[in-house]
Each structure stands twice: as C-alpha cells, then as structure tokens.
Coordinates of C-alpha atoms and ligand atoms in Angstrom, one line a residue:
M1 CA 196.4 90.8 157.5
V2 CA 200.1 90.6 158.1
Q3 CA 201.1 92.4 161.4
E4 CA 204.7 93.5 162.0
A5 CA 206.2 92.7 165.4
Q6 CA 206.0 95.9 167.7
R7 CA 209.7 96.4 167.5
M8 CA 209.3 97.5 163.9
R9 CA 208.1 100.8 165.0
F10 CA 211.8 101.8 165.8
F11 CA 212.5 101.8 162.1
S12 CA 210.0 104.6 161.0
Q13 CA 211.7 107.7 160.0
A14 CA 208.9 109.9 159.0
V15 CA 211.1 112.7 157.7
F16 CA 213.3 110.5 155.4
Y17 CA 210.0 108.8 154.2
E18 CA 208.4 112.2 153.2
L19 CA 211.7 113.3 151.3
T20 CA 211.7 109.8 149.4
E21 CA 208.2 110.4 148.3
L22 CA 209.1 113.9 147.0
V23 CA 212.2 112.5 145.2
N24 CA 210.0 109.9 143.6
E25 CA 207.4 112.4 142.4
R26 CA 210.0 114.6 140.9
K27 CA 211.6 111.7 139.1
K28 CA 208.3 110.5 137.6
I29 CA 207.7 113.8 136.0
G30 CA 211.3 113.8 134.7
L31 CA 212.5 116.6 136.9
P32 CA 216.3 116.3 137.8
V33 CA 217.4 115.4 141.4
I34 CA 220.8 115.9 143.0
D35 CA 221.2 113.5 145.9
L36 CA 223.3 115.0 148.8
G37 CA 221.4 112.8 151.2
I38 CA 223.0 109.4 151.8
G39 CA 226.6 109.3 152.5
S40 CA 227.4 106.8 149.8
P41 CA 231.0 107.5 148.3
D42 CA 230.7 108.4 144.7
M43 CA 234.6 108.2 143.9
P44 CA 236.1 104.9 143.1
P45 CA 238.1 102.7 145.5
P46 CA 241.8 102.3 145.1
D47 CA 242.6 100.2 141.9
I48 CA 244.1 97.5 144.0
L49 CA 240.8 96.5 145.5
P50 CA 239.0 95.5 142.2
H51 CA 242.3 94.2 140.9
A52 CA 242.9 92.0 144.1
L53 CA 239.2 90.9 144.2
R54 CA 239.4 89.7 140.5
L55 CA 242.5 87.7 141.3
A56 CA 241.0 86.3 144.4
L57 CA 237.9 84.9 142.7
D58 CA 240.1 82.4 141.0
Q59 CA 241.7 81.0 144.1
P60 CA 240.3 77.5 145.0
G61 CA 238.0 77.4 147.9
V62 CA 237.1 81.0 147.6
F63 CA 233.3 80.5 147.7
G64 CA 233.4 78.5 151.0
Y65 CA 231.8 79.8 154.3
Q66 CA 234.2 81.9 156.1
R67 CA 234.9 82.0 159.9
T68 CA 233.3 84.9 161.6
E69 CA 236.5 86.5 163.0
G70 CA 238.2 86.8 159.6
T71 CA 241.1 85.3 157.9
E72 CA 244.4 85.3 159.7
S73 CA 246.1 87.0 156.9
F74 CA 243.5 89.9 156.9
R75 CA 243.6 90.4 160.7
T76 CA 247.5 90.4 160.5
A77 CA 247.3 93.1 157.8
I78 CA 244.8 95.1 159.9
A79 CA 247.3 94.9 163.0
D80 CA 250.2 96.0 160.8
F81 CA 248.0 98.9 159.4
V82 CA 247.0 100.3 162.8
K83 CA 250.5 99.9 164.0
R84 CA 251.7 102.1 161.1
R85 CA 248.9 104.7 161.0
Y86 CA 248.0 105.1 164.7
Q87 CA 250.9 103.5 166.5
L88 CA 248.6 100.8 168.0
T89 CA 249.9 97.5 169.1
V90 CA 247.1 94.8 168.8
D91 CA 247.2 91.1 168.8
P92 CA 245.8 90.0 165.5
I93 CA 244.2 87.0 166.9
H94 CA 242.4 88.2 170.1
E95 CA 242.1 91.9 169.6
V96 CA 240.8 92.2 166.0
L97 CA 237.3 91.1 164.8
V98 CA 236.4 91.5 161.2
T99 CA 232.8 92.6 160.7
I100 CA 230.4 93.0 157.8
G101 CA 230.6 96.7 157.8
A102 CA 230.6 98.8 161.0
Q103 CA 226.8 98.6 160.9
D104 CA 227.2 94.8 161.6
A105 CA 229.0 95.5 164.8
L106 CA 226.8 98.6 165.9
A107 CA 223.7 96.6 165.2
H108 CA 224.8 93.6 167.4
L109 CA 226.8 95.1 170.2
A110 CA 223.7 96.0 172.4
L111 CA 222.3 92.5 171.9
A112 CA 225.5 91.1 173.1
F113 CA 225.9 93.3 176.2
V114 CA 222.7 95.1 177.2
N115 CA 220.0 93.6 179.4
P116 CA 216.5 94.9 179.6
G117 CA 216.5 98.2 181.2
D118 CA 220.3 98.9 181.0
V119 CA 220.9 102.5 179.8
V120 CA 223.3 103.1 176.9
L121 CA 224.7 106.7 176.4
L122 CA 224.3 107.9 172.9
P123 CA 225.2 111.0 171.1
N124 CA 222.5 113.2 170.0
P125 CA 222.5 114.0 167.0
G126 CA 223.8 110.6 166.0
Y127 CA 223.9 107.8 163.4
P128 CA 220.5 106.3 163.7
I129 CA 221.6 102.5 164.3
Y130 CA 222.8 103.6 167.7
E131 CA 219.5 104.2 169.2
V132 CA 217.7 101.3 167.0
S133 CA 220.2 98.7 168.3
V134 CA 219.7 99.7 171.9
R135 CA 215.9 99.5 171.5
L136 CA 216.0 96.2 169.9
A137 CA 217.7 95.0 172.9
D138 CA 215.1 96.4 175.3
G139 CA 217.8 99.0 176.5
V140 CA 217.1 102.4 177.5
P141 CA 218.9 105.2 175.3
Y142 CA 220.2 108.2 177.2
F143 CA 221.0 111.0 174.8
M144 CA 224.1 113.2 175.3
P145 CA 223.4 116.5 173.6
L146 CA 226.1 117.6 171.2
K147 CA 226.2 121.3 171.2
E148 CA 228.1 123.6 168.8
E149 CA 229.4 125.7 171.6
N150 CA 231.0 122.5 173.1
N151 CA 232.5 121.6 169.6
F152 CA 229.9 118.8 169.5
L153 CA 231.5 116.8 172.2
P154 CA 229.2 115.1 174.7
N155 CA 229.8 116.9 178.1
L156 CA 230.4 113.9 180.6
D157 CA 229.8 116.1 183.6
D158 CA 226.3 116.7 182.6
I159 CA 225.3 113.0 182.7
P160 CA 222.9 112.7 185.7
R161 CA 224.2 110.3 188.6
E162 CA 221.0 108.4 188.7
I163 CA 221.5 107.6 184.9
L164 CA 225.1 106.6 185.6
Q165 CA 224.0 104.1 187.9
H166 CA 222.2 102.1 185.3
A167 CA 224.5 102.8 182.4
K168 CA 226.1 99.8 180.8
M169 CA 227.7 101.3 177.6
M170 CA 228.6 104.5 175.8
V171 CA 228.9 105.1 172.1
L172 CA 231.0 107.9 170.6
N173 CA 231.7 108.8 167.0
F174 CA 234.7 111.0 166.0
P175 CA 235.0 112.5 163.3
G176 CA 231.2 112.7 163.9
N177 CA 228.4 111.9 161.7
P178 CA 226.4 114.2 161.3
T179 CA 228.4 117.1 163.1
A180 CA 231.8 116.5 161.4
S181 CA 233.4 117.1 164.8
L182 CA 237.0 116.0 166.0
A183 CA 237.8 114.8 169.5
T184 CA 241.3 115.3 171.0
L185 CA 243.3 112.6 172.8
E186 CA 242.7 114.4 175.9
Y187 CA 239.0 114.1 175.6
F188 CA 239.4 110.4 175.0
A189 CA 241.6 110.2 178.1
D190 CA 238.8 111.8 180.0
V191 CA 236.2 109.2 178.5
V192 CA 238.7 106.2 179.6
N193 CA 238.7 107.7 183.2
F194 CA 235.0 108.2 183.2
A195 CA 234.3 104.6 181.9
R196 CA 236.7 103.3 184.6
T197 CA 234.8 105.1 187.3
H198 CA 231.3 104.4 186.0
N199 CA 232.1 100.7 184.8
L200 CA 231.1 101.5 181.2
I201 CA 231.9 99.7 177.9
V202 CA 233.0 102.3 175.4
V203 CA 232.2 101.7 171.6
H204 CA 234.2 104.3 169.5
D205 CA 232.9 104.3 166.0
A206 CA 235.8 105.7 163.9
A207 CA 234.2 105.3 160.5
Y208 CA 235.7 108.8 159.4
I209 CA 239.0 108.4 161.0
E210 CA 240.8 108.8 157.7
L211 CA 238.7 111.7 156.3
V212 CA 240.5 114.6 157.9
F213 CA 241.7 117.8 156.3
D214 CA 244.0 120.7 156.5
G215 CA 247.0 118.4 157.5
L216 CA 245.1 117.4 160.7
S217 CA 244.6 113.8 161.9
A218 CA 242.0 112.1 164.1
P219 CA 243.3 110.3 167.1
S220 CA 242.4 106.8 167.5
F221 CA 240.5 106.2 170.9
L222 CA 242.8 103.2 171.6
Q223 CA 245.9 105.4 171.7
V224 CA 245.0 106.4 175.2
P225 CA 246.8 104.1 177.6
G226 CA 244.4 101.6 179.0
A227 CA 241.6 102.4 176.6
A228 CA 241.4 98.7 175.5
E229 CA 240.4 97.7 179.1
V230 CA 237.2 99.5 178.6
G231 CA 236.3 99.5 175.0
I232 CA 236.6 98.9 171.4
E233 CA 236.9 101.0 168.2
L234 CA 235.4 100.4 164.9
H235 CA 237.1 101.1 161.6
S236 CA 235.5 100.8 158.0
F237 CA 236.6 100.3 154.5
S238 CA 233.3 102.1 153.4
K239 CA 234.7 105.7 153.6
T240 CA 238.4 105.1 154.0
F241 CA 238.6 103.3 150.8
N242 CA 235.3 104.1 149.0
F243 CA 234.5 100.4 149.5
A244 CA 231.0 100.6 150.9
G245 CA 229.0 98.0 148.9
P246 CA 231.3 95.0 149.7
R247 CA 230.7 95.5 153.4
L248 CA 234.2 95.3 155.1
A249 CA 235.1 96.8 158.4
F250 CA 237.1 95.7 161.6
A251 CA 236.8 96.1 165.5
L252 CA 239.8 96.5 167.5
G253 CA 240.5 96.6 171.4
N254 CA 239.2 94.7 174.4
K255 CA 239.5 90.9 174.0
Q256 CA 236.5 90.0 175.9
I257 CA 234.1 92.4 174.1
L258 CA 235.3 91.2 170.9
N259 CA 235.0 87.6 171.9
T260 CA 231.4 88.0 173.0
L261 CA 230.5 90.1 169.9
G262 CA 232.1 87.3 167.7
K263 CA 230.2 84.6 169.5
L264 CA 226.8 86.4 168.8
K265 CA 227.9 87.1 165.3
S266 CA 228.7 83.6 164.6
Q267 CA 225.1 82.5 165.4
I268 CA 223.6 85.3 163.0
D269 CA 225.9 85.0 160.1
Y270 CA 229.3 83.9 158.6
G271 CA 232.4 85.7 157.9
V272 CA 233.0 88.2 155.2
F273 CA 233.3 86.7 151.6
S274 CA 237.0 85.5 151.6
A275 CA 237.7 87.3 148.2
I276 CA 236.7 90.7 149.8
Q277 CA 239.0 90.0 152.8
A278 CA 241.9 89.3 150.4
A279 CA 241.4 92.3 148.5
G280 CA 241.1 94.3 151.8
T281 CA 244.4 92.9 152.8
Q282 CA 246.2 94.2 149.7
A283 CA 244.5 97.6 150.2
L284 CA 245.8 97.9 153.7
Q285 CA 249.3 97.1 152.6
Q286 CA 249.4 99.2 149.7
A287 CA 246.9 102.1 149.7
D288 CA 248.2 104.7 152.0
T289 CA 248.7 107.0 149.0
F290 CA 245.2 106.5 148.1
I291 CA 244.0 107.7 151.5
E292 CA 245.9 110.9 151.3
Q293 CA 244.5 111.6 147.8
N294 CA 241.0 110.8 149.0
R295 CA 241.4 113.4 151.9
I296 CA 242.5 116.0 149.3
H297 CA 239.4 115.4 147.1
Y298 CA 237.0 115.8 150.1
Q299 CA 238.9 118.9 151.1
A300 CA 238.6 120.5 147.7
R301 CA 234.7 119.7 147.8
R302 CA 234.4 121.3 151.2
D303 CA 236.4 124.4 150.2
A304 CA 234.2 124.6 146.9
L305 CA 231.0 124.5 148.9
F306 CA 232.2 127.0 151.4
E307 CA 233.6 129.5 149.1
P308 CA 230.1 131.1 148.3
L309 CA 228.6 130.6 151.6
L310 CA 231.6 132.4 153.3
A311 CA 231.6 135.2 150.7
A312 CA 227.9 135.7 151.4
N313 CA 228.7 135.9 155.2
W314 CA 226.7 132.8 156.1
P315 CA 227.5 132.0 159.7
V316 CA 229.2 128.8 158.9
R317 CA 232.4 127.0 160.0
K318 CA 234.3 124.7 157.8
P319 CA 234.4 121.2 159.2
A320 CA 238.0 119.7 159.4
A321 CA 236.7 116.1 158.9
S322 CA 234.2 113.6 157.5
M323 CA 232.3 113.5 154.3
F324 CA 229.6 115.9 155.7
V325 CA 228.7 119.4 156.2
W326 CA 226.4 120.0 159.3
L327 CA 224.8 123.3 158.3
K328 CA 222.9 125.7 160.5
T329 CA 219.5 126.6 158.9
P330 CA 218.9 130.3 158.4
Q331 CA 216.8 131.7 161.3
G332 CA 213.3 130.9 161.4
V333 CA 213.7 128.0 158.9
T334 CA 213.2 124.6 160.3
A335 CA 215.4 121.6 159.5
G336 CA 212.4 119.8 157.7
D337 CA 211.4 123.0 156.0
F338 CA 214.9 123.7 154.6
S339 CA 215.2 120.2 153.2
R340 CA 211.6 120.0 151.8
R341 CA 211.9 123.5 150.2
F342 CA 215.4 123.0 148.8
L343 CA 214.3 119.8 147.0
Q344 CA 211.0 121.1 145.8
E345 CA 212.4 124.4 144.4
S346 CA 216.0 123.2 143.3
G347 CA 215.9 119.5 143.2
I348 CA 218.7 119.0 145.7
V349 CA 218.4 116.4 148.6
T350 CA 219.8 117.3 152.0
L351 CA 218.8 115.5 155.2
P352 CA 217.0 117.4 158.0
G353 CA 219.1 117.2 161.1
T354 CA 216.1 116.0 163.0
G355 CA 216.6 112.6 161.4
F356 CA 219.5 112.3 163.6
G357 CA 218.0 113.2 166.9
S358 CA 216.1 116.1 168.5
E359 CA 219.4 118.2 168.8
G360 CA 219.6 118.2 165.0
E361 CA 216.7 120.8 164.8
G362 CA 218.0 123.9 163.0
Y363 CA 220.7 121.8 161.0
V364 CA 220.7 120.1 157.6
R365 CA 223.4 117.5 156.9
I366 CA 224.9 117.5 153.3
A367 CA 226.9 114.9 152.0
M368 CA 229.8 115.9 149.7
V369 CA 229.2 113.2 147.2
Q370 CA 229.5 115.5 144.0
P371 CA 232.5 117.0 142.5
P372 CA 233.5 120.5 143.5
A373 CA 232.0 122.6 140.7
I374 CA 228.6 121.0 141.4
L375 CA 228.9 121.7 145.2
Q376 CA 229.9 125.2 144.5
Q377 CA 226.9 125.9 142.3
I378 CA 224.7 124.2 145.0
A379 CA 225.9 126.7 147.6
I380 CA 225.2 129.5 145.2
E381 CA 221.7 128.0 144.8
M382 CA 221.2 127.9 148.5
I383 CA 222.2 131.5 149.2
K384 CA 219.6 132.4 146.4
R385 CA 216.8 130.3 147.9
F386 CA 217.6 131.3 151.6
P387 CA 218.6 134.9 151.7
L388 CA 220.1 135.7 155.2
Ligands
PLP1 C1 229.0 107.1 161.7 C2 228.8 105.9 160.9 N1 229.2 104.7 161.5 C3 228.9 103.7 160.8 C4 228.6 103.7 159.4 C5 228.4 102.3 158.7 O1 229.6 101.9 158.0 P1 229.6 100.6 157.3 O2 229.4 101.0 155.8 O3 231.2 100.3 157.5 O4 228.8 99.7 157.7 C6 228.3 104.9 158.8 C7 227.7 104.9 157.4 O5 227.3 105.9 156.8 C8 228.3 106.0 159.5 O6 228.2 107.2 159.1

C-alpha cells in the first residue's frame, strides 16, 4: 500500500473535491456546465505573444537550458516596463527575478526564508498557496482577517504583539483574490513602516495589478520610498496578458530576497523556456494598448453581471478590480450550499468562499471568464434561484 507523506494532507480541499465530483456527474449524463470557478482567462493574449513565440522557436539554441534568473534582454524589458507603468527604478540584474508564474515564487519563498516555528502573516480569505507554502516549510500561518467593513484590508493594529515577536514574513495581495479589493499607497506606506518596526519580509502579490476598472489604477507596493528595503512584489503575465499556460512572471524589489529565492529556485528547476521569455520581451515593449483593452473587456463583464443584481436590489458592491466578483450569499445560505445548489440546479460553477479561508464563509467567488451576455444571464438565473 502506497502511503503519502504526512505533508500531503495540506493539499486536501474537500469543498473543491465535492464540486468537481458534481461537475463530473453532470457531464457524464450530458448536462451542460458553465465554469466560473477557476480564474483561467478565456480571452486570447495580444497577437504579439504567439507571433513572437513562433519566431523565437526558429532561433539557434532556443531549446537549451535557461539560467534561473531570466535572460538579460527580458529583465531589461521588465525594468523598462515597470519604469513606464509604475515609475519604478529597478536594476534589471539584481532587482528583477524571472519566475515560472507567480506561483513558483509563492510556493518557494517560505522554503527560502521560514524556519520551523516562524510565523507568516497571511490574508484570510487568501489564495491557497500562501498557506500551503508556509506549512510545507514547517512555518506557522497567522491569518489576518479581511473584513468588508475594512475594505478587505488587513488591520495591522489587530495583530497581537506575541505573534509579531515570532513573525518573519507577511503576504499581501492587491487587487485581491478573492475579494477584488484595492489598497492605497498610504496603506502600503503603513505596511512598510510596520515591516521595519517588526523586522518583517513583505511579499506583495500583484498578479492582478493591471486589471483595474473605472479609470482607476492600482499602486505598486514598491512605489513607497524604502519598500525595496523590506520586500518584493510579484507580477504575472497570466492575467495581464491572458498568458497563463506558458508560466511567465517576475519578482521585483529587494536584492537579497531575490538572490536567495533565485538560489533556491536554481536547485529546483531551470529558467523559463527562452522562446517564452523572448515573446514576453516583445509584449512588455508593445502591448500597452492590449492592457487597456483587456480592462475594458473585464469592466463590461462586471457591468453585465451587476446590472440585474443591482436592479433586483441585491446588497452588492461593484468591484473596481480583478477578474473576480466576491459575492455575499443571501442570508441563511452558506457558501457551500450556494455553490452546490447553483451547480445542481443551474449547471453553473462558483467557488464557495470557504475554499479561501474561514473568513470566506458567507461569500462565493465568481470568475468573470464568460462574455458579458452570458454573465448577465447567469445573474438573472442567480436572482431566480436565490430570491432575497
Ligand atoms: C492572487 C494570485 N496570485 C498568484 C496566482 C498565480 O499566478 P501565475 O499564473 O503567475 O502563477 C494567481 C492565479 O490565479 C492568483 O490568483
């Protein structure tokens, strides 16, 4: 009998498993399913990405192993891009590290910095790898509750002193998944002060930084003077350029943190396929218009989804960012019940908020991965199934 290592228990997600079973049952008997569960972009990347990828495939040496940290030309393009879009000055050689998706960095940071028993401050609800990576490193997660009345920002003053004495790292994520919340530069400035006072490494996951609507923009954590003394920021091609499968992302900021993360990563794997880095270089140089159009598409999706909900007086607030809607379930309906019933009765997959942490009870996450007309129909269906 094959026995898993005990650490494999960190990966069991009972709610998601149950939903997958229900989806499979429906599909087996030929019933339709619309999946608004996983946040995998359904829209294509900018044309320049597949085009540059095809050209790069014919270059000599393209199939060789790559250095972990990324090609110099890609890192230079990253430095130019973040200068143009967020007014950041970063040294492409020491302050940029290419990663195999943001997931790669998130999965390995705790292994590189957390000793057994060290506390890591994490958002609740939050993206699941944050907790898993801490547990794999024998660290201890401390969950900072994200409350709606606090605009889903962690309240730093609420973190107990005895926790802070053992805390090594803090993970933040704005625009947030699943809450779609935005942080201000003032908030980030407080985080930098807090991190200095308590000697914390800050990891800001900015995977959704370019998906912001209504003419707003999301600040970079590194715009705060001195932020690079305490932390790093993660950016991803997956959502910014609808380029999730090729696994392309980058980390910016503190040299020592990036150097140590790179050292660990170089033992675990090699660098991103050079053709993908070459294509990424072109996108960073040429695809600003695409980024604006992508925002417009998601904004239209959000508006289509919210029109029926607002008209029916659902107590909902339009999110200003991300590809997700974090929807409060009607009174008396748990997150799990909502998702289960909506799938069984309407064939629509949503994720129960509890899959993102205990604070997700009473919420479901809807990924806007269908065109506006379908999302509008889904909202109408929701109102019918769950009358207020
Ligand atoms: C908050 C957050 N961070 C990171 C990731 C992973 O991004 P990547 O595809 O770059 O690994 C996701 C993916 O959904 C995410 O939602």
